[in-house]
PDB file of C-alpha atoms in Angstrom:
ATOM      1  CA  UNK A 101       5.848  16.591  -2.176  1.00  0.00           C
ATOM      2  CA  UNK A 102       4.160  18.692   0.464  1.00  0.00           C
ATOM      3  CA  UNK A 103       4.106  17.186   3.929  1.00  0.00           C
ATOM      4  CA  UNK A 104       0.800  15.739   5.093  1.00  0.00           C
ATOM      5  CA  UNK A 105      -1.171  17.527   7.780  1.00  0.00           C
ATOM      6  CA  UNK A 106      -1.404  15.770  11.125  1.00  0.00           C
ATOM      7  CA  UNK A 107      -4.957  14.559  10.426  1.00  0.00           C
ATOM      8  CA  UNK A 108      -4.062  13.334   6.921  1.00  0.00           C
ATOM      9  CA  UNK A 109      -0.942  11.560   8.209  1.00  0.00           C
ATOM     10  CA  UNK A 110      -2.905   9.825  10.953  1.00  0.00           C
ATOM     11  CA  UNK A 111      -5.634   8.794   8.510  1.00  0.00           C
ATOM     12  CA  UNK A 112      -3.072   7.435   6.036  1.00  0.00           C
ATOM     13  CA  UNK A 113      -1.282   5.598   8.846  1.00  0.00           C
ATOM     14  CA  UNK A 114      -4.503   3.968  10.074  1.00  0.00           C
ATOM     15  CA  UNK A 115      -5.369   2.921   6.504  1.00  0.00           C
ATOM     16  CA  UNK A 116      -1.848   1.578   5.923  1.00  0.00           C
ATOM     17  CA  UNK A 117      -1.683  -0.422   9.147  1.00  0.00           C
ATOM     18  CA  UNK A 118      -5.211  -1.767   8.657  1.00  0.00           C
ATOM     19  CA  UNK A 119      -4.726  -2.944   5.074  1.00  0.00           C
ATOM     20  CA  UNK A 120      -1.250  -4.282   5.859  1.00  0.00           C
ATOM     21  CA  UNK A 121      -2.668  -6.339   8.711  1.00  0.00           C
ATOM     22  CA  UNK A 122      -5.461  -7.455   6.383  1.00  0.00           C
ATOM     23  CA  UNK A 123      -2.886  -8.572   3.810  1.00  0.00           C
ATOM     24  CA  UNK A 124      -1.071 -10.539   6.480  1.00  0.00           C
ATOM     25  CA  UNK A 125      -4.354 -12.143   7.613  1.00  0.00           C
ATOM     26  CA  UNK A 126      -5.367 -13.019   4.054  1.00  0.00           C
ATOM     27  CA  UNK A 127      -2.007 -14.669   3.562  1.00  0.00           C
ATOM     28  CA  UNK A 128      -2.429 -16.720   6.739  1.00  0.00           C
ATOM     29  CA  UNK A 129      -5.854 -17.797   5.458  1.00  0.00           C
ATOM     30  CA  UNK A 130      -4.367 -18.744   2.088  1.00  0.00           C
ATOM     31  CA  UNK A 131      -1.646 -20.726   3.819  1.00  0.00           C
ATOM     32  CA  UNK A 132      -4.202 -22.628   5.919  1.00  0.00           C
ATOM     33  CA  UNK A 133      -6.255 -23.403   2.807  1.00  0.00           C
ATOM     34  CA  UNK A 134      -3.128 -24.387   0.866  1.00  0.00           C
ATOM     35  CA  UNK A 135      -1.979 -26.740   3.616  1.00  0.00           C
ATOM     36  CA  UNK A 136      -5.463 -28.266   3.713  1.00  0.00           C
ATOM     37  CA  UNK A 137      -5.472 -28.783  -0.068  1.00  0.00           C
ATOM     38  CA  UNK A 138      -1.943 -30.192  -0.131  1.00  0.00           C
ATOM     39  CA  UNK A 139      -2.318 -32.586   2.801  1.00  0.00           C
ATOM     40  CA  UNK A 140      -5.871 -33.884   2.349  1.00  0.00           C
ATOM     41  CA  UNK A 141      -5.686 -37.298   0.745  1.00  0.00           C
ATOM     42  CA  UNK A 142      -9.079 -38.906   1.171  1.00  0.00           C
ATOM     43  CA  UNK A 143     -11.456 -36.121   0.253  1.00  0.00           C
ATOM     44  CA  UNK A 144     -11.404 -34.570  -3.220  1.00  0.00           C
ATOM     45  CA  UNK A 145     -14.322 -32.367  -2.146  1.00  0.00           C
ATOM     46  CA  UNK A 146     -12.205 -30.798   0.616  1.00  0.00           C
ATOM     47  CA  UNK A 147      -9.305 -30.227  -1.775  1.00  0.00           C
ATOM     48  CA  UNK A 148     -11.603 -28.584  -4.313  1.00  0.00           C
ATOM     49  CA  UNK A 149     -13.284 -26.423  -1.663  1.00  0.00           C
ATOM     50  CA  UNK A 150      -9.890 -25.298  -0.391  1.00  0.00           C
ATOM     51  CA  UNK A 151      -8.513 -24.263  -3.780  1.00  0.00           C
ATOM     52  CA  UNK A 152     -11.790 -22.591  -4.767  1.00  0.00           C
ATOM     53  CA  UNK A 153     -11.691 -20.561  -1.547  1.00  0.00           C
ATOM     54  CA  UNK A 154      -8.075 -19.636  -2.337  1.00  0.00           C
ATOM     55  CA  UNK A 155      -9.209 -18.454  -5.752  1.00  0.00           C
ATOM     56  CA  UNK A 156     -11.884 -16.243  -4.196  1.00  0.00           C
ATOM     57  CA  UNK A 157      -9.297 -14.637  -1.903  1.00  0.00           C
ATOM     58  CA  UNK A 158      -6.802 -14.232  -4.742  1.00  0.00           C
ATOM     59  CA  UNK A 159      -9.321 -12.837  -7.235  1.00  0.00           C
ATOM     60  CA  UNK A 160     -11.314 -10.488  -5.030  1.00  0.00           C
ATOM     61  CA  UNK A 161      -9.284  -9.515  -1.993  1.00  0.00           C
ATOM     62  CA  UNK A 162      -5.543  -9.818  -2.452  1.00  0.00           C
ATOM     63  CA  UNK A 163      -4.971  -7.327  -5.244  1.00  0.00           C
ATOM     64  CA  UNK A 164      -7.093  -4.481  -3.852  1.00  0.00           C
ATOM     65  CA  UNK A 165      -5.470  -4.933  -0.438  1.00  0.00           C
ATOM     66  CA  UNK A 166      -1.992  -5.149  -1.981  1.00  0.00           C
ATOM     67  CA  UNK A 167      -2.475  -2.008  -4.066  1.00  0.00           C
ATOM     68  CA  UNK A 168      -3.977  -0.082  -1.156  1.00  0.00           C
ATOM     69  CA  UNK A 169      -1.024  -1.114   1.017  1.00  0.00           C
ATOM     70  CA  UNK A 170       1.390   0.048  -1.678  1.00  0.00           C
ATOM     71  CA  UNK A 171      -0.400   3.355  -2.255  1.00  0.00           C
ATOM     72  CA  UNK A 172      -0.864   4.191   1.432  1.00  0.00           C
ATOM     73  CA  UNK A 173       2.783   3.345   2.079  1.00  0.00           C
ATOM     74  CA  UNK A 174       3.871   5.608  -0.778  1.00  0.00           C
ATOM     75  CA  UNK A 175       1.671   8.410   0.522  1.00  0.00           C
ATOM     76  CA  UNK A 176       3.140   8.054   4.006  1.00  0.00           C
ATOM     77  CA  UNK A 177       6.720   7.897   2.795  1.00  0.00           C
ATOM     78  CA  UNK A 178       6.428  10.860   0.439  1.00  0.00           C
ATOM     79  CA  UNK A 179       4.277  12.954   2.765  1.00  0.00           C
ATOM     80  CA  UNK A 180       6.285  12.542   5.965  1.00  0.00           C
ATOM     81  CA  UNK A 181       9.838  13.003   7.212  1.00  0.00           C
ATOM     82  CA  UNK A 182      10.658   9.375   6.405  1.00  0.00           C
ATOM     83  CA  UNK A 183      10.778   9.856   2.642  1.00  0.00           C
ATOM     84  CA  UNK A 184      10.907   7.012   0.164  1.00  0.00           C
ATOM     85  CA  UNK A 185      14.681   6.786  -0.220  1.00  0.00           C
ATOM     86  CA  UNK A 186      15.975   8.443   2.956  1.00  0.00           C
ATOM     87  CA  UNK A 187      15.894   5.438   5.262  1.00  0.00           C
ATOM     88  CA  UNK A 188      16.899   1.902   4.350  1.00  0.00           C
ATOM     89  CA  UNK A 189      13.949   0.303   6.154  1.00  0.00           C
ATOM     90  CA  UNK A 190      11.410   2.395   4.183  1.00  0.00           C
ATOM     91  CA  UNK A 191      13.188   1.683   0.905  1.00  0.00           C
ATOM     92  CA  UNK A 192      13.308  -2.044   1.706  1.00  0.00           C
ATOM     93  CA  UNK A 193       9.606  -2.127   2.592  1.00  0.00           C
ATOM     94  CA  UNK A 194       8.692  -0.351  -0.640  1.00  0.00           C
ATOM     95  CA  UNK A 195      10.596  -2.805  -2.831  1.00  0.00           C
ATOM     96  CA  UNK A 196       9.354  -5.846  -0.916  1.00  0.00           C
ATOM     97  CA  UNK A 197       5.759  -4.609  -1.166  1.00  0.00           C
ATOM     98  CA  UNK A 198       6.202  -4.055  -4.895  1.00  0.00           C
ATOM     99  CA  UNK A 199       7.789  -7.506  -5.295  1.00  0.00           C
ATOM    100  CA  UNK A 200       5.083  -9.323  -3.335  1.00  0.00           C
ATOM    101  CA  UNK A 201       2.337  -7.480  -5.222  1.00  0.00           C
ATOM    102  CA  UNK A 202       3.972  -8.466  -8.520  1.00  0.00           C
ATOM    103  CA  UNK A 203       4.373 -12.057  -7.332  1.00  0.00           C
ATOM    104  CA  UNK A 204       0.675 -12.133  -6.414  1.00  0.00           C
ATOM    105  CA  UNK A 205      -0.261 -11.130  -9.955  1.00  0.00           C
ATOM    106  CA  UNK A 206       2.207 -13.282 -11.875  1.00  0.00           C
ATOM    107  CA  UNK A 207       2.796 -16.321  -9.658  1.00  0.00           C
ATOM    108  CA  UNK A 208       0.244 -16.860  -6.883  1.00  0.00           C
ATOM    109  CA  UNK A 209      -2.931 -16.199  -8.860  1.00  0.00           C
ATOM    110  CA  UNK A 210      -1.914 -18.293 -11.910  1.00  0.00           C
ATOM    111  CA  UNK A 211      -0.821 -21.138  -9.606  1.00  0.00           C
ATOM    112  CA  UNK A 212      -4.126 -21.106  -7.753  1.00  0.00           C
ATOM    113  CA  UNK A 213      -6.057 -20.869 -11.036  1.00  0.00           C
ATOM    114  CA  UNK A 214      -4.267 -23.905 -12.470  1.00  0.00           C
ATOM    115  CA  UNK A 215      -4.943 -25.848  -9.263  1.00  0.00           C
ATOM    116  CA  UNK A 216      -8.659 -24.969  -9.436  1.00  0.00           C
ATOM    117  CA  UNK A 217      -8.857 -25.974 -13.095  1.00  0.00           C
ATOM    118  CA  UNK A 218      -7.212 -29.355 -12.452  1.00  0.00           C
ATOM    119  CA  UNK A 219      -9.205 -30.182  -9.314  1.00  0.00           C
ATOM    120  CA  UNK A 220     -12.535 -29.007 -10.784  1.00  0.00           C
ATOM    121  CA  UNK A 221     -11.974 -31.369 -13.722  1.00  0.00           C
ATOM    122  CA  UNK A 222     -11.846 -34.261 -11.263  1.00  0.00           C
ATOM    123  CA  UNK A 223      -8.084 -34.623 -11.149  1.00  0.00           C
ATOM    124  CA  UNK A 224      -5.729 -34.448  -8.198  1.00  0.00           C
ATOM    125  CA  UNK A 225      -3.939 -31.313  -7.073  1.00  0.00           C
ATOM    126  CA  UNK A 226      -1.248 -31.009  -9.770  1.00  0.00           C
ATOM    127  CA  UNK A 227       1.478 -29.485  -7.603  1.00  0.00           C
ATOM    128  CA  UNK A 228       1.303 -28.641  -3.920  1.00  0.00           C
ATOM    129  CA  UNK A 229       3.833 -25.879  -4.593  1.00  0.00           C
ATOM    130  CA  UNK A 230       1.186 -23.980  -6.567  1.00  0.00           C
ATOM    131  CA  UNK A 231      -0.874 -23.479  -3.424  1.00  0.00           C
ATOM    132  CA  UNK A 232       1.877 -23.393  -0.787  1.00  0.00           C
ATOM    133  CA  UNK A 233       4.872 -21.511  -2.172  1.00  0.00           C
ATOM    134  CA  UNK A 234       3.176 -18.123  -2.629  1.00  0.00           C
ATOM    135  CA  UNK A 235       1.622 -17.912   0.830  1.00  0.00           C
ATOM    136  CA  UNK A 236       4.827 -19.099   2.536  1.00  0.00           C
ATOM    137  CA  UNK A 237       7.013 -16.550   0.737  1.00  0.00           C
ATOM    138  CA  UNK A 238       4.467 -13.768   1.189  1.00  0.00           C
ATOM    139  CA  UNK A 239       3.995 -14.485   4.871  1.00  0.00           C
ATOM    140  CA  UNK A 240       7.761 -14.422   5.408  1.00  0.00           C
ATOM    141  CA  UNK A 241       8.024 -11.085   3.601  1.00  0.00           C
ATOM    142  CA  UNK A 242       5.123  -9.519   5.534  1.00  0.00           C
ATOM    143  CA  UNK A 243       6.462 -10.622   8.902  1.00  0.00           C
ATOM    144  CA  UNK A 244       9.885  -9.244   7.952  1.00  0.00           C
ATOM    145  CA  UNK A 245       8.322  -5.932   6.864  1.00  0.00           C
ATOM    146  CA  UNK A 246       6.393  -5.745  10.130  1.00  0.00           C
ATOM    147  CA  UNK A 247       9.588  -6.274  12.116  1.00  0.00           C
ATOM    148  CA  UNK A 248      11.512  -3.565  10.269  1.00  0.00           C
ATOM    149  CA  UNK A 249       8.542  -1.186  10.583  1.00  0.00           C
ATOM    150  CA  UNK A 250       8.751  -1.517  14.330  1.00  0.00           C
ATOM    151  CA  UNK A 251      12.553  -1.620  14.736  1.00  0.00           C
ATOM    152  CA  UNK A 252      13.474   0.831  11.929  1.00  0.00           C
ATOM    153  CA  UNK A 253      16.976  -0.620  11.468  1.00  0.00           C
ATOM    154  CA  UNK A 254      19.941   0.295   9.253  1.00  0.00           C
ATOM    155  CA  UNK A 255      19.777   4.077   9.427  1.00  0.00           C
ATOM    156  CA  UNK A 256      19.740   6.489   6.534  1.00  0.00           C
ATOM    157  CA  UNK A 257      20.601   5.833   2.918  1.00  0.00           C
ATOM    158  CA  UNK A 258      23.334   7.848   1.193  1.00  0.00           C
ATOM    159  CA  UNK A 259      20.614  10.120  -0.173  1.00  0.00           C
ATOM    160  CA  UNK A 260      19.178  10.579   3.323  1.00  0.00           C
ATOM    161  CA  UNK A 261      22.597  11.484   4.720  1.00  0.00           C
ATOM    162  CA  UNK A 262      23.200  13.977   1.878  1.00  0.00           C
ATOM    163  CA  UNK A 263      19.811  15.658   2.430  1.00  0.00           C
ATOM    164  CA  UNK A 264      20.540  15.993   6.158  1.00  0.00           C
ATOM    165  CA  UNK A 265      23.815  17.886   5.584  1.00  0.00           C
ATOM    166  CA  UNK A 266      23.500  21.660   5.579  1.00  0.00           C
ATOM    167  CA  UNK A 267      24.427  23.559   2.457  1.00  0.00           C
ATOM    168  CA  UNK A 268      27.897  25.139   2.454  1.00  0.00           C
TER     169      UNK A 268
END
């Protein structure tokens, strides 16, 4: 892929950092709502409001932000010196972003949807794990990805070392 111009790289970087921070903030909000739903014992209205708010976040905000984070990260990795598979930290971030996006689709959203269905029918929260596990795991992954973005540990991959060697 052709390298990005300076203006395009800066624009992509601003988009990536902004949506990544947004994803982190959404996850903190989901965690706060999940803790509220899981620990509230005397107010079914509060539990229902919490899981309904989680559903709104999960249905309308999480996936667009997740996909934009993934796409802007791909654009930055393929359009800059970092590459997608040249440095271990970039490679790790890519796979973790892909995994957390997949987990949002196949685990977090269905868990929140089942919680909303049960609570809206007048029942108790079926399983606190449905509203807590996803945000806790996601938050851990996002904090880890933020740390490795700043520290850039582990050096180059084998592919990155091979590309850096001059031809004989």
